[in-house]
Coordinates of C-alpha atoms (C1' of nucleotides) in Angstrom, one line a residue:
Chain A
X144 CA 44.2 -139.6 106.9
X145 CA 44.7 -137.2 103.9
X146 CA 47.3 -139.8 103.1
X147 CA 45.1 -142.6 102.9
X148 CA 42.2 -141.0 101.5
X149 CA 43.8 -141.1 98.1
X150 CA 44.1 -144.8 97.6
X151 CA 40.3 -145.2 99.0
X152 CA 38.0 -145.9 96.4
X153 CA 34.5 -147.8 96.6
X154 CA 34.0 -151.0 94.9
X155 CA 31.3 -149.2 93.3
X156 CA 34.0 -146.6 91.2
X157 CA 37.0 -149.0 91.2
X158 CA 37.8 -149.7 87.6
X159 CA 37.9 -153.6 88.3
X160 CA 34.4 -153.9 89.4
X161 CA 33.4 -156.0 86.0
X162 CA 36.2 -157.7 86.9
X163 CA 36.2 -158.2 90.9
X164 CA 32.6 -157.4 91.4
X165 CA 30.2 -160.1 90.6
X166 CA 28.3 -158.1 87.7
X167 CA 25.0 -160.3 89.0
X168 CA 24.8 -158.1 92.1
X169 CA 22.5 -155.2 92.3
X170 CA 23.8 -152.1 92.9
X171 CA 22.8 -152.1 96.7
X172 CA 24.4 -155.7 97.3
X173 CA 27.3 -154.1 95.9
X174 CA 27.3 -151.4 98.0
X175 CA 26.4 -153.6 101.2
X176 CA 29.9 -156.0 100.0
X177 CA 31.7 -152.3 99.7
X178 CA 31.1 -151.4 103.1
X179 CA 33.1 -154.2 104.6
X180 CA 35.7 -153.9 102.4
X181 CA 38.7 -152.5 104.0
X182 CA 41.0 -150.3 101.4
X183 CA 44.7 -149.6 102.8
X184 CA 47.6 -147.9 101.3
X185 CA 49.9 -149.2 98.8
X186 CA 52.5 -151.5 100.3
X187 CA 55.9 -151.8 98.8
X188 CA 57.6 -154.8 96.7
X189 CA 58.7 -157.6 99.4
X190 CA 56.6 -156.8 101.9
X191 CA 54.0 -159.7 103.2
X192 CA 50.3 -159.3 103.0
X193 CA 50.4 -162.2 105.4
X194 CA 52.8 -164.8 106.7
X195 CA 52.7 -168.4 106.9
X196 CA 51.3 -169.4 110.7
X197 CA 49.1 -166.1 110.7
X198 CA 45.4 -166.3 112.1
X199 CA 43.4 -166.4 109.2
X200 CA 40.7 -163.5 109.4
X201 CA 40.2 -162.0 105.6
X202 CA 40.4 -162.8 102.1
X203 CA 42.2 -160.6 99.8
X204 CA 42.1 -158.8 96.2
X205 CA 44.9 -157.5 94.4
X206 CA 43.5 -153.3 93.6
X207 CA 47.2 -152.9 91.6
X208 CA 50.3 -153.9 91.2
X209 CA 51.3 -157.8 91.9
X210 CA 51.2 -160.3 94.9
X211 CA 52.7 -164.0 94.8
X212 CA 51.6 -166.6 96.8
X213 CA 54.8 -169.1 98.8
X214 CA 55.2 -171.7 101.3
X215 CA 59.0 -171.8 102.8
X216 CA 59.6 -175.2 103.9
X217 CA 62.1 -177.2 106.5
X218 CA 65.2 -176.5 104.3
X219 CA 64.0 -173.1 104.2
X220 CA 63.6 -173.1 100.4
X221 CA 60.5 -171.3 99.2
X222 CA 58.4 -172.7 96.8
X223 CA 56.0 -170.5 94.7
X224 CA 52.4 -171.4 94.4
X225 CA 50.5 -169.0 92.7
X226 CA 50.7 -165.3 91.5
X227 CA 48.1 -162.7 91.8
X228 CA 47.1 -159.7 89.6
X229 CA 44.5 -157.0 90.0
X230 CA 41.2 -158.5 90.8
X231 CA 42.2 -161.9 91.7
X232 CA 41.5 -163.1 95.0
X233 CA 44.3 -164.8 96.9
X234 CA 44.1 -166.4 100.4
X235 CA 41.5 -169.0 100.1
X236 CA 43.3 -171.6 101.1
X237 CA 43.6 -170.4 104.6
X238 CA 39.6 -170.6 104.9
X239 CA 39.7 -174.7 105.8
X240 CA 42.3 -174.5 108.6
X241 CA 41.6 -170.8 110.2
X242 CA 45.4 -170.3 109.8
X243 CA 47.3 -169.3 107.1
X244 CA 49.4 -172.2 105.5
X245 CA 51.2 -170.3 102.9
X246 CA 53.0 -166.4 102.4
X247 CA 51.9 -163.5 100.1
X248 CA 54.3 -161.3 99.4
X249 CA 54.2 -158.0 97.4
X250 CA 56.2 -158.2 93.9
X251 CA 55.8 -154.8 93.3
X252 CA 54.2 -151.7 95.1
X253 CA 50.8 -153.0 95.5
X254 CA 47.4 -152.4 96.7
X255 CA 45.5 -154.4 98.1
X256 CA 41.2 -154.7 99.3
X257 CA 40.6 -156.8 102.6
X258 CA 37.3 -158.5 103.0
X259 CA 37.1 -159.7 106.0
X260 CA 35.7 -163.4 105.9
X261 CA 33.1 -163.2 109.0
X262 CA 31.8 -160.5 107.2
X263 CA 31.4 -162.4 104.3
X264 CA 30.4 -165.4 105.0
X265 CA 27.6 -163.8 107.2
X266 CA 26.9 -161.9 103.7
X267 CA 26.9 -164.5 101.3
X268 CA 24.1 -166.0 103.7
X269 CA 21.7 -163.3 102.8
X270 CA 23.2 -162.7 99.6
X271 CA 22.4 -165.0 96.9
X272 CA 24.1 -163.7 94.5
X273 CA 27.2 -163.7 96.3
X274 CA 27.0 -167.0 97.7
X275 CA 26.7 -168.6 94.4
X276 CA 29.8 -166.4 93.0
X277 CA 31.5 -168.1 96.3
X278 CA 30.8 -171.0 95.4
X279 CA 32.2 -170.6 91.5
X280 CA 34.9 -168.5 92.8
X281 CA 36.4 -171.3 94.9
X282 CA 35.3 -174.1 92.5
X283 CA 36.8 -172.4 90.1
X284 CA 40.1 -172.5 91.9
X285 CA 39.9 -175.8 92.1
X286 CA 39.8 -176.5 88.3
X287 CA 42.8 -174.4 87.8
X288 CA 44.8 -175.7 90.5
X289 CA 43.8 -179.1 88.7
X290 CA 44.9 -177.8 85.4
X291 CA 48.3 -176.6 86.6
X292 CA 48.6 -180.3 88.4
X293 CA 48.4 -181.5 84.5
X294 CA 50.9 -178.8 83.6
X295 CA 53.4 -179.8 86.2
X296 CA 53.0 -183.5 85.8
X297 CA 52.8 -184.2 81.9
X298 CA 54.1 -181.5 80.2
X299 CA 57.7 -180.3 78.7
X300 CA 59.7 -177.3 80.1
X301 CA 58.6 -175.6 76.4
X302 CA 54.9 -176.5 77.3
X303 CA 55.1 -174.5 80.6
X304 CA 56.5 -171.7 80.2
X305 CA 54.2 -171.7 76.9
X306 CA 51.1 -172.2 78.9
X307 CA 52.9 -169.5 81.7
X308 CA 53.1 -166.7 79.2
X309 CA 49.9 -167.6 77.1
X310 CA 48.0 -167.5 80.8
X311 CA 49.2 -164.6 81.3
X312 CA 48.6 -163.0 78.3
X313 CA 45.1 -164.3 78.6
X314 CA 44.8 -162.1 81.8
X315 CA 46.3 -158.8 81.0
X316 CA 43.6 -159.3 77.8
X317 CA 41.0 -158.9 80.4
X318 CA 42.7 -156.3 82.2
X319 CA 41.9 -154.5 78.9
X320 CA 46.2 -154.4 79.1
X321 CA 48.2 -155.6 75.9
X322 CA 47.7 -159.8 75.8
X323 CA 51.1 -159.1 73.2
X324 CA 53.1 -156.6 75.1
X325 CA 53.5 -157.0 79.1
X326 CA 55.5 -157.1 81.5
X327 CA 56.6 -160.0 83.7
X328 CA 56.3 -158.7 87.8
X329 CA 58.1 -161.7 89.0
X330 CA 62.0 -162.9 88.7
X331 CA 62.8 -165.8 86.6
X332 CA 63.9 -167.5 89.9
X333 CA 59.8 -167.5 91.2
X334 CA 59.2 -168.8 87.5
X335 CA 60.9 -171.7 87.6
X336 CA 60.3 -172.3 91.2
X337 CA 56.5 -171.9 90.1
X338 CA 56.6 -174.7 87.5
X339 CA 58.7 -176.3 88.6
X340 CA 61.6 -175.8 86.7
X341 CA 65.6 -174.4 87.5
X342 CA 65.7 -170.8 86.6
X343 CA 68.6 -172.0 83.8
X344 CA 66.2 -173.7 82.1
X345 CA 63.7 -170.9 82.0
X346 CA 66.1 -168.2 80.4
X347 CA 67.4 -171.2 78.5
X348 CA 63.7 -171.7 77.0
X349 CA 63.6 -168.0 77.1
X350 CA 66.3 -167.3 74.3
X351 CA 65.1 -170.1 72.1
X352 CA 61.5 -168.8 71.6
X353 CA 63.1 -165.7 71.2
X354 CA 65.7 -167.2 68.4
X355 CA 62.6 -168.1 66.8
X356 CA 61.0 -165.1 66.7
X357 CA 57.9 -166.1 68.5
X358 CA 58.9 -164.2 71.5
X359 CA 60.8 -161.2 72.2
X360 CA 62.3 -160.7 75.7
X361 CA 63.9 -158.1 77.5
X362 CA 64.6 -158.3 80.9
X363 CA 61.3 -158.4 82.4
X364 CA 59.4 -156.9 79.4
X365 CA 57.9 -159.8 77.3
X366 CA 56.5 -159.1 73.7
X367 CA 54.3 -162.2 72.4
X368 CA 55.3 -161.6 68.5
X369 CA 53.7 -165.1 67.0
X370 CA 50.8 -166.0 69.1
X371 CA 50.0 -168.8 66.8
X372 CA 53.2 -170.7 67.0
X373 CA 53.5 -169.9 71.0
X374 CA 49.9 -171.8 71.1
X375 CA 52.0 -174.7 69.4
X376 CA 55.0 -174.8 71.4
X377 CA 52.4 -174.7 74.5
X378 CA 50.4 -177.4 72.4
X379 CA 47.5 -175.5 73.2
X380 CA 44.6 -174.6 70.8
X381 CA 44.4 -171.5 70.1
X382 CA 40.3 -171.4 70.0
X383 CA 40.9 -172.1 74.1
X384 CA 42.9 -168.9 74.9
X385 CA 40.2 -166.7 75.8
X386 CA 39.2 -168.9 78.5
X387 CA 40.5 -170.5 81.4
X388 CA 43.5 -168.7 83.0
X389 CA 44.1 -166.6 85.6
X390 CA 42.7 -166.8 89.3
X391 CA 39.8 -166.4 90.8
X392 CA 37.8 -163.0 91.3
X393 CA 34.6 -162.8 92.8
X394 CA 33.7 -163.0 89.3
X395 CA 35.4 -166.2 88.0
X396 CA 33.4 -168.6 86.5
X397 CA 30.5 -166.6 85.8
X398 CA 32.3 -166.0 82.3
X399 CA 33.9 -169.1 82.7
X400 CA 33.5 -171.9 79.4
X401 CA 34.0 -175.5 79.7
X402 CA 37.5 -175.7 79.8
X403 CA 39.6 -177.7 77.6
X404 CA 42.0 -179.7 78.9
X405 CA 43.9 -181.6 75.6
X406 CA 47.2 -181.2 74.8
X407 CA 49.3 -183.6 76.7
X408 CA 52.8 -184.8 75.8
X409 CA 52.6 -188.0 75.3
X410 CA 55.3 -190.6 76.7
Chain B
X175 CA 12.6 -201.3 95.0
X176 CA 13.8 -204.7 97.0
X177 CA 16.7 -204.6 95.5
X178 CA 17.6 -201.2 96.2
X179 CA 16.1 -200.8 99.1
X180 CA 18.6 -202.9 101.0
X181 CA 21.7 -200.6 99.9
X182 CA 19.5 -197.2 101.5
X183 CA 20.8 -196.1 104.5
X184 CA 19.9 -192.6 105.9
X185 CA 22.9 -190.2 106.6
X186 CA 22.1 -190.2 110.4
X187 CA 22.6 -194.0 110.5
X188 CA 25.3 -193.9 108.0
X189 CA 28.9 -195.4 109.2
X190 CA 30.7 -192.7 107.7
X191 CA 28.6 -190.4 109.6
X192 CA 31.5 -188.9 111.5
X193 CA 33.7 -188.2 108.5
X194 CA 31.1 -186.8 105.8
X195 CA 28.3 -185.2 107.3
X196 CA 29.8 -182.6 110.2
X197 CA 29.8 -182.8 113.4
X198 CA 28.2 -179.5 114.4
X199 CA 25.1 -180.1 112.3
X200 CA 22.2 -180.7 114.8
X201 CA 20.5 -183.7 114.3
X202 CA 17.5 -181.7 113.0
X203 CA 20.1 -180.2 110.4
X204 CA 21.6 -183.7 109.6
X205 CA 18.1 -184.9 108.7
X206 CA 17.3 -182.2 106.1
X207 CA 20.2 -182.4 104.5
X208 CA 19.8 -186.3 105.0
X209 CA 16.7 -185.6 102.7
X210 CA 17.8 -184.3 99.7
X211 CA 20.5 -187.0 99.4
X212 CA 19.7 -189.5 96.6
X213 CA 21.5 -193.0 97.3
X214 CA 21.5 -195.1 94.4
X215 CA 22.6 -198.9 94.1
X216 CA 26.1 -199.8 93.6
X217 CA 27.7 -199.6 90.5
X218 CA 30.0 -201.4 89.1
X219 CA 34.0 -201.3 88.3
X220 CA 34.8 -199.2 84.9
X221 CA 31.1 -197.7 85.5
X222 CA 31.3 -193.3 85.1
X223 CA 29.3 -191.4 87.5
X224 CA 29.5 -188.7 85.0
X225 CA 31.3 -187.3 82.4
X226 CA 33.5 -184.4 81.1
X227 CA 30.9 -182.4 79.6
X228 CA 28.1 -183.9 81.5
X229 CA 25.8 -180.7 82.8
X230 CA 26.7 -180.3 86.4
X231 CA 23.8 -181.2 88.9
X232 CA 24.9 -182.7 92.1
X233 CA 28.3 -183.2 94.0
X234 CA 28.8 -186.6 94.8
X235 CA 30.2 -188.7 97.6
X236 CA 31.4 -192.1 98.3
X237 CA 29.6 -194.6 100.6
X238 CA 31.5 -197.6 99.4
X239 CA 34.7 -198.9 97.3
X240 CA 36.6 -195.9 95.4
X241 CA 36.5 -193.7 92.9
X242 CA 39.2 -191.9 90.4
X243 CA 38.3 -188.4 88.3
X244 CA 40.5 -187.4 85.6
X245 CA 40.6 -186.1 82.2
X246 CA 40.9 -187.1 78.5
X247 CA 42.8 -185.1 75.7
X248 CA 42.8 -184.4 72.1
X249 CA 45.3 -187.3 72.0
X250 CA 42.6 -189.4 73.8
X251 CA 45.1 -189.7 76.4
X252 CA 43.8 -189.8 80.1
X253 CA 45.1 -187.9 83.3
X254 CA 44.2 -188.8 86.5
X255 CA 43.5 -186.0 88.8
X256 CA 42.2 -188.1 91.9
X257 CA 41.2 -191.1 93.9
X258 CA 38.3 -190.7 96.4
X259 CA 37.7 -193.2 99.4
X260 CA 34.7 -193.9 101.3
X261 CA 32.8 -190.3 102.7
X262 CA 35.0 -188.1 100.4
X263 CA 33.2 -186.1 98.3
X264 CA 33.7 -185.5 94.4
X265 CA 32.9 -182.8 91.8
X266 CA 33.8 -179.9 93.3
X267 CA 35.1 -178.8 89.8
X268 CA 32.1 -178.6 88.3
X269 CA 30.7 -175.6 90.2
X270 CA 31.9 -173.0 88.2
X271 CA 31.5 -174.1 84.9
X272 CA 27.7 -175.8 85.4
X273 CA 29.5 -178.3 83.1
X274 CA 31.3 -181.6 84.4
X275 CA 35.3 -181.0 83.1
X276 CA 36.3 -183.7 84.5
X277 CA 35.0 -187.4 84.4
X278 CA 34.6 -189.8 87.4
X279 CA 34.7 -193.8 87.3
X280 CA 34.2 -196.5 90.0
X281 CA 37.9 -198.2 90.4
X282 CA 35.8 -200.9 91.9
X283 CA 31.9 -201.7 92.5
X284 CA 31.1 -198.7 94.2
X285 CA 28.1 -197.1 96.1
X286 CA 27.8 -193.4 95.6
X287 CA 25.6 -190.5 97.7
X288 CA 24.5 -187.5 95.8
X289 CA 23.7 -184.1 96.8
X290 CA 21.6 -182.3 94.1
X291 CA 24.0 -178.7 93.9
X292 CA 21.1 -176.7 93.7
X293 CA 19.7 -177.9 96.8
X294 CA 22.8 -177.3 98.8
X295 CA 23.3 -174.2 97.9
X296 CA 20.0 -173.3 99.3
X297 CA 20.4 -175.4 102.4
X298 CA 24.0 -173.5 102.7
X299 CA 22.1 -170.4 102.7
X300 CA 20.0 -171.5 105.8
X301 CA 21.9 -173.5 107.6
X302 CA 24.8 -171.5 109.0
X303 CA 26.9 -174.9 109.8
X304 CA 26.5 -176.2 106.7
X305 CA 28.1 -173.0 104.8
X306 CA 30.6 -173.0 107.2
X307 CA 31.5 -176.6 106.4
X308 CA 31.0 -176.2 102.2
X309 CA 33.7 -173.2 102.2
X310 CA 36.2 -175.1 104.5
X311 CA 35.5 -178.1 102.3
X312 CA 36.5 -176.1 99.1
X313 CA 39.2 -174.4 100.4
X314 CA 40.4 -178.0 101.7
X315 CA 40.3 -179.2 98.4
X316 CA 42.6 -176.4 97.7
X317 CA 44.5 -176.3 99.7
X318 CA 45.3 -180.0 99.1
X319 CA 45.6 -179.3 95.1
X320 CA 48.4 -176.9 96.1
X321 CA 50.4 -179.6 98.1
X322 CA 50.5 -182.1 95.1
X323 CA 51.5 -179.2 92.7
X324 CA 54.7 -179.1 95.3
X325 CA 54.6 -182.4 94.9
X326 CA 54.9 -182.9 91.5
X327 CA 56.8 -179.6 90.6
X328 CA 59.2 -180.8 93.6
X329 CA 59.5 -184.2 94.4
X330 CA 61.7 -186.9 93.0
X331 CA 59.5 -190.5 92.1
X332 CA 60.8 -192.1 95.4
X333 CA 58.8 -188.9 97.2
X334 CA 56.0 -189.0 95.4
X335 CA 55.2 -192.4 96.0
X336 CA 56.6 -192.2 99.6
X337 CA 54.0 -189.3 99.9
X338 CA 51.2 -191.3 97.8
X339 CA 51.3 -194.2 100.2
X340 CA 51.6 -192.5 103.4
X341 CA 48.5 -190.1 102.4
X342 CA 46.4 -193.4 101.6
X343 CA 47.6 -194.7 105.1
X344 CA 46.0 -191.7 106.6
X345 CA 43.0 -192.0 105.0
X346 CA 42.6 -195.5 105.7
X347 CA 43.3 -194.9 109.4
X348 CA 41.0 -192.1 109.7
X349 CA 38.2 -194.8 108.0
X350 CA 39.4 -196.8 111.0
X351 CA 40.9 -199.6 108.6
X352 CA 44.4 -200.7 108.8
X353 CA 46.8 -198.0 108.1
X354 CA 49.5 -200.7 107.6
X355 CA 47.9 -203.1 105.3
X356 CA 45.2 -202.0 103.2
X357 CA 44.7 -202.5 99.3
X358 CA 45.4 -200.6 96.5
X359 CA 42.0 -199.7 94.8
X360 CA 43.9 -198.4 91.7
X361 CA 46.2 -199.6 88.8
X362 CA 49.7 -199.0 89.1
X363 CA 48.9 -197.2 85.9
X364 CA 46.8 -194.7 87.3
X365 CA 49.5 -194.5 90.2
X366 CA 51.9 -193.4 87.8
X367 CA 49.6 -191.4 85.8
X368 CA 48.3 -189.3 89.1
X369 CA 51.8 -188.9 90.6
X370 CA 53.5 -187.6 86.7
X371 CA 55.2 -190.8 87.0
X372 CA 56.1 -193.7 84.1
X373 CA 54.4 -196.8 85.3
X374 CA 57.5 -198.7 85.6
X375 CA 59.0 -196.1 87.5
X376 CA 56.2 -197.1 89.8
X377 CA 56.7 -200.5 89.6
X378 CA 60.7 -200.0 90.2
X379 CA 60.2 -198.0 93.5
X380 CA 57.8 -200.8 94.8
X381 CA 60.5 -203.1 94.5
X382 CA 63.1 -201.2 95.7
X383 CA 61.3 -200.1 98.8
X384 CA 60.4 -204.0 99.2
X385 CA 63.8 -205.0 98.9
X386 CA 65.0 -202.3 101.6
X387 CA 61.9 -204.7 103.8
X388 CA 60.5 -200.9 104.0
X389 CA 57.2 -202.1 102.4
X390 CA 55.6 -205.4 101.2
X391 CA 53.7 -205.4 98.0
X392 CA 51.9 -208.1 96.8
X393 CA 49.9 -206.7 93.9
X394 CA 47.7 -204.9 94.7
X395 CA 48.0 -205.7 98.3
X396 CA 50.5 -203.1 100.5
X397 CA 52.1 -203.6 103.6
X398 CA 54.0 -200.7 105.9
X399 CA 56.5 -202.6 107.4
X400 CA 58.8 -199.5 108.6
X401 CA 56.4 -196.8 108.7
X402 CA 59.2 -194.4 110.4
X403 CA 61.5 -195.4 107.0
X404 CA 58.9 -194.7 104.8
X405 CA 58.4 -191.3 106.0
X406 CA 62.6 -190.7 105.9
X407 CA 62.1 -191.7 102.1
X408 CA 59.1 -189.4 101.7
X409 CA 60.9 -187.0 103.5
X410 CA 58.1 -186.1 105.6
X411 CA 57.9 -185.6 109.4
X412 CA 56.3 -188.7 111.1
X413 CA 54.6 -186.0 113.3
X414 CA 52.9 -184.8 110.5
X415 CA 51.3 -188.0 109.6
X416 CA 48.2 -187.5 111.0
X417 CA 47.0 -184.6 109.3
X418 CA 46.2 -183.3 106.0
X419 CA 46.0 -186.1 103.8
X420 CA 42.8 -186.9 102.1
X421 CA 40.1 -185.5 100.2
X422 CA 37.0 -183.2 101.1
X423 CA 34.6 -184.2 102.9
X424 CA 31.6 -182.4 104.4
X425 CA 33.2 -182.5 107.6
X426 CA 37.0 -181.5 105.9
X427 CA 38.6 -178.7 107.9
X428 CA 36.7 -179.5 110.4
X429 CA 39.6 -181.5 112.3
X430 CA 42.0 -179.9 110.1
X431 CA 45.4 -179.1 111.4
X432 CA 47.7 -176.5 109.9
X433 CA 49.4 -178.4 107.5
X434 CA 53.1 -178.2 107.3
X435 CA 54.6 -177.8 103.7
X436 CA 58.2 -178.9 104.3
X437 CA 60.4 -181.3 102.8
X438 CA 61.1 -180.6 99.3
X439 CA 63.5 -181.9 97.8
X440 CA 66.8 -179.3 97.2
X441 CA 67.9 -178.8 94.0
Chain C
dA92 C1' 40.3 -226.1 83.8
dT93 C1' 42.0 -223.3 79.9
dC94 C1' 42.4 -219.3 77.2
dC95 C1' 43.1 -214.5 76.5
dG96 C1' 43.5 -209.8 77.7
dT97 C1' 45.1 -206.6 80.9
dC98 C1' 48.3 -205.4 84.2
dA99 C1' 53.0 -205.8 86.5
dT100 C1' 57.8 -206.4 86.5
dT101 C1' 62.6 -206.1 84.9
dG102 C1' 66.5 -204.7 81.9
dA103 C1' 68.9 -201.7 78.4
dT104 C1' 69.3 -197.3 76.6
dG105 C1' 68.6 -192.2 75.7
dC106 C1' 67.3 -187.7 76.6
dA107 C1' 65.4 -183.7 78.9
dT108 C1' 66.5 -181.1 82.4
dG109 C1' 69.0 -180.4 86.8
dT110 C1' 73.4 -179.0 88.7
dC111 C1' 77.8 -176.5 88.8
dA112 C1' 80.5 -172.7 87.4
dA113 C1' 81.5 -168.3 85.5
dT114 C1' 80.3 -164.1 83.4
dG115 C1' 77.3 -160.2 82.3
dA116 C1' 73.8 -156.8 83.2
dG117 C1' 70.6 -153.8 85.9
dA118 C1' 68.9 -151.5 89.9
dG119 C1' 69.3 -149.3 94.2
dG120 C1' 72.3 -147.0 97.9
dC121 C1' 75.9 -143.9 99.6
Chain D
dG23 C1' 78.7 -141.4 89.6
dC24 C1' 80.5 -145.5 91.3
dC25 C1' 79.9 -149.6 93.9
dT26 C1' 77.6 -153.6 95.3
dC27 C1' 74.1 -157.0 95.2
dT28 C1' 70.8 -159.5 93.1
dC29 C1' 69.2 -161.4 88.9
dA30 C1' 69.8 -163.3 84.2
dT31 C1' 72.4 -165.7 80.8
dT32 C1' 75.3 -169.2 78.8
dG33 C1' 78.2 -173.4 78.6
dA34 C1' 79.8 -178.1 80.2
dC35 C1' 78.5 -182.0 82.5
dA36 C1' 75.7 -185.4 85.3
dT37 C1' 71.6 -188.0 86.2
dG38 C1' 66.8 -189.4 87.2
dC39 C1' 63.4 -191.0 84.9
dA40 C1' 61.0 -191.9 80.4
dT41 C1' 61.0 -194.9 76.6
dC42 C1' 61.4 -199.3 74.3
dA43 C1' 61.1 -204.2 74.6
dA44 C1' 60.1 -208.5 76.4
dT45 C1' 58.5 -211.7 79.8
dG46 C1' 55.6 -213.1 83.6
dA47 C1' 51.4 -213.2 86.4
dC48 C1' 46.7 -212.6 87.3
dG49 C1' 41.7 -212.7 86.7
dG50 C1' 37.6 -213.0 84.3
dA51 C1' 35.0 -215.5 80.7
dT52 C1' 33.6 -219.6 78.5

DNA sequence: ATCCGTCATTGATGCATGTCAATGAGAGGC
DNA sequence: GCCTCTCATTGACATGCATCAATGACGGAT
């Protein structure tokens, strides 16, 4: 008990709340979502959140540390869908089916918040607030899972892994966390496997933005040193990069602009 | 009036009843959401429904023909992002943003339902079945958005278009068409475009998959010939063929399976 | 019926990126 | 502190698919 009690904190004093928290809820709705919110202790890198086949019973938020998202398929290769930092949202996909169709797994020691989803859909029914910021929350997972359909389809190994590193960036920026100096949670392996590339050509594209000075790497710490010619490489504008990446939180979308979606190599 | 008059249908007659509006509405349910439906006349091939940048107002569905969304960019270059049949619904990306990112376009003359969003999101707050419904239908959407990204970050052409055809096939069959001879409502250009593919890359598999007597293509008009082949090629389960293809609907997730992942190609 | 524009097909060629192979560098365990 | 295992890097080579180019086939308009 004395254990746990040091990870519990409400939603109310969690430092993500601008972030996680719809900022459009009252105080009391807030406190009424914080009372079904389950806080557990920190689990360690590798271990699953939840596993592929599992009854679906709750959505989850990252409190700290990193979480990725996987299917393993009949060949028993993984393949890495998404990655999760604190205050995104991840297993909203297993909402349609009542099962879970894909892994999370830990990538470091992590916390995570569990909202239990008949709790919060019976919620978001008397909750207007929170309905709508359902609503934009999975909507807005939609766009970005469109966006990253463009990515894999049309766009150069450079252009990903551009796009990879300026989305992430864009997400530690609002983590109040260096948008120049981070530090990657996953291997190169899930990179790859993530946009679709082999992890030689990730380290290969690695070194060359880093021969260029636009980038220096080491080991799993990443320095963006030229922003401006990263946004070129990535063939993005640099006017978008305040909008548009990362995942969902309860909040996404409520600051979210039109997004942009130029930039396309062209055949 | 005349003129449009003959094209109104109410959702409770509609003949797509069974795949858009769910099944565990009550009738009394059915006919208030049956009320705030606007059903316009049909509109022609090359004709937008809206726009990227358009102010989001309703989410749309098909009653007849087909429907593709996709993007434009700085280049002027499009990007297909989807093709919607009969009863799938369409928009879904707008929610977040109030703003239309995408644009939407008849492939052929199509007739088109909408739902004002506003009005759905109240009738979601009353009417427990239909919240139920909207968030499976989202996550759905995701859920399906997460398959092509396997898909495209994945697949070789031959896959892709293996998958592409077999996922129309279901589609079809669950319209109760022919899931062995149907037509293609799109280009082979927006094929290619939607599947990261070159058009003639397109163009070459049809052949090739002709010549192996797999498929029969004539234009636009397709033909399964060895359904069991096809799915060797696509490298997907023939016991999986009955599930989770398609687009939203209301009544998506609703029937939904789990979906298997497999089949990815090694590398 | 004919014309014209869009779409589809087919072949030749090149390139980006995957694959194979080998070495190097950290990180965690005994 | 050393060992081992996993992860990252780098080079050589292979290939799937894009690109370029040209012809053919519809289908809508007049």
């Amino acid at each position: 008990m004395n254990d746990q009690r040091k990870y519990v904190v409400s939603c109310q004093a969690c430092s993500l709340n601008a972030l996680c928290v719809p900022h459009s809820l009252t105080e009391s709705e807030v406190a009424i979502v914080d009372a079904a919110v389950k806080r557990s202790k920190p689990i360690q890198r590798n271990k699953t959140v939840f596993e592929a086949g599992d009854k679906f019973a709750s959505l989850y938020t990252v409190r700290s540390g990193a979480v990725k998202t996987y299917s393993v398929d009949q060949e028993g290769d993984e393949h890495v869908i998404g990655f999760y930092l604190p205050g995104e949202m991840f297993g909203l996909d297993a909402i349609s089916s009542g099962q879970h169709i894909s892994s999370a797994k830990a990538l470091e020691t992590t916390a995570i918040c569990e909202i239990p989803y008949n709790r919060l859909e019976e919620l978001s029914a008397q909750i207007h607030n929170l309905q709508t910021h359902m609503y934009k929350l999975l909507s807005h997972e939609i766009s970005e899972d469109q966006q990253l359909q463009l990515l894999l389809s049309k766009k150069t190994a450079e252009e990903r892994i551009g796009n990879f590193l300026l989305g992430l960036s864009s997400r530690y920026r609002l983590r109040h966390l260096s948008p120049t100096s981070f530090r990657l949670p996953m291997a190169r392996t899930d990179i790859g496997n993530y946009l679709g590339l082999a992890v030689e050509t990730v380290s290969r594209i690695f070194t060359r933005l880093q021969k260029s000075n636009i980038l220096q790497v080491d080991g799993k710490e990443v320095r963006i040193l030229d922003q401006h010619r990263l946004c070129a490489v990535a063939h993005v504008d640099d006017a978008d990069l305040f909008h548009g990446h990362g995942h969902g939180t309860l909040a996404a979308g409520v600051h979210a602009e039109p997004i942009r979606v130029g930039n396309i190599r062209k055949f």
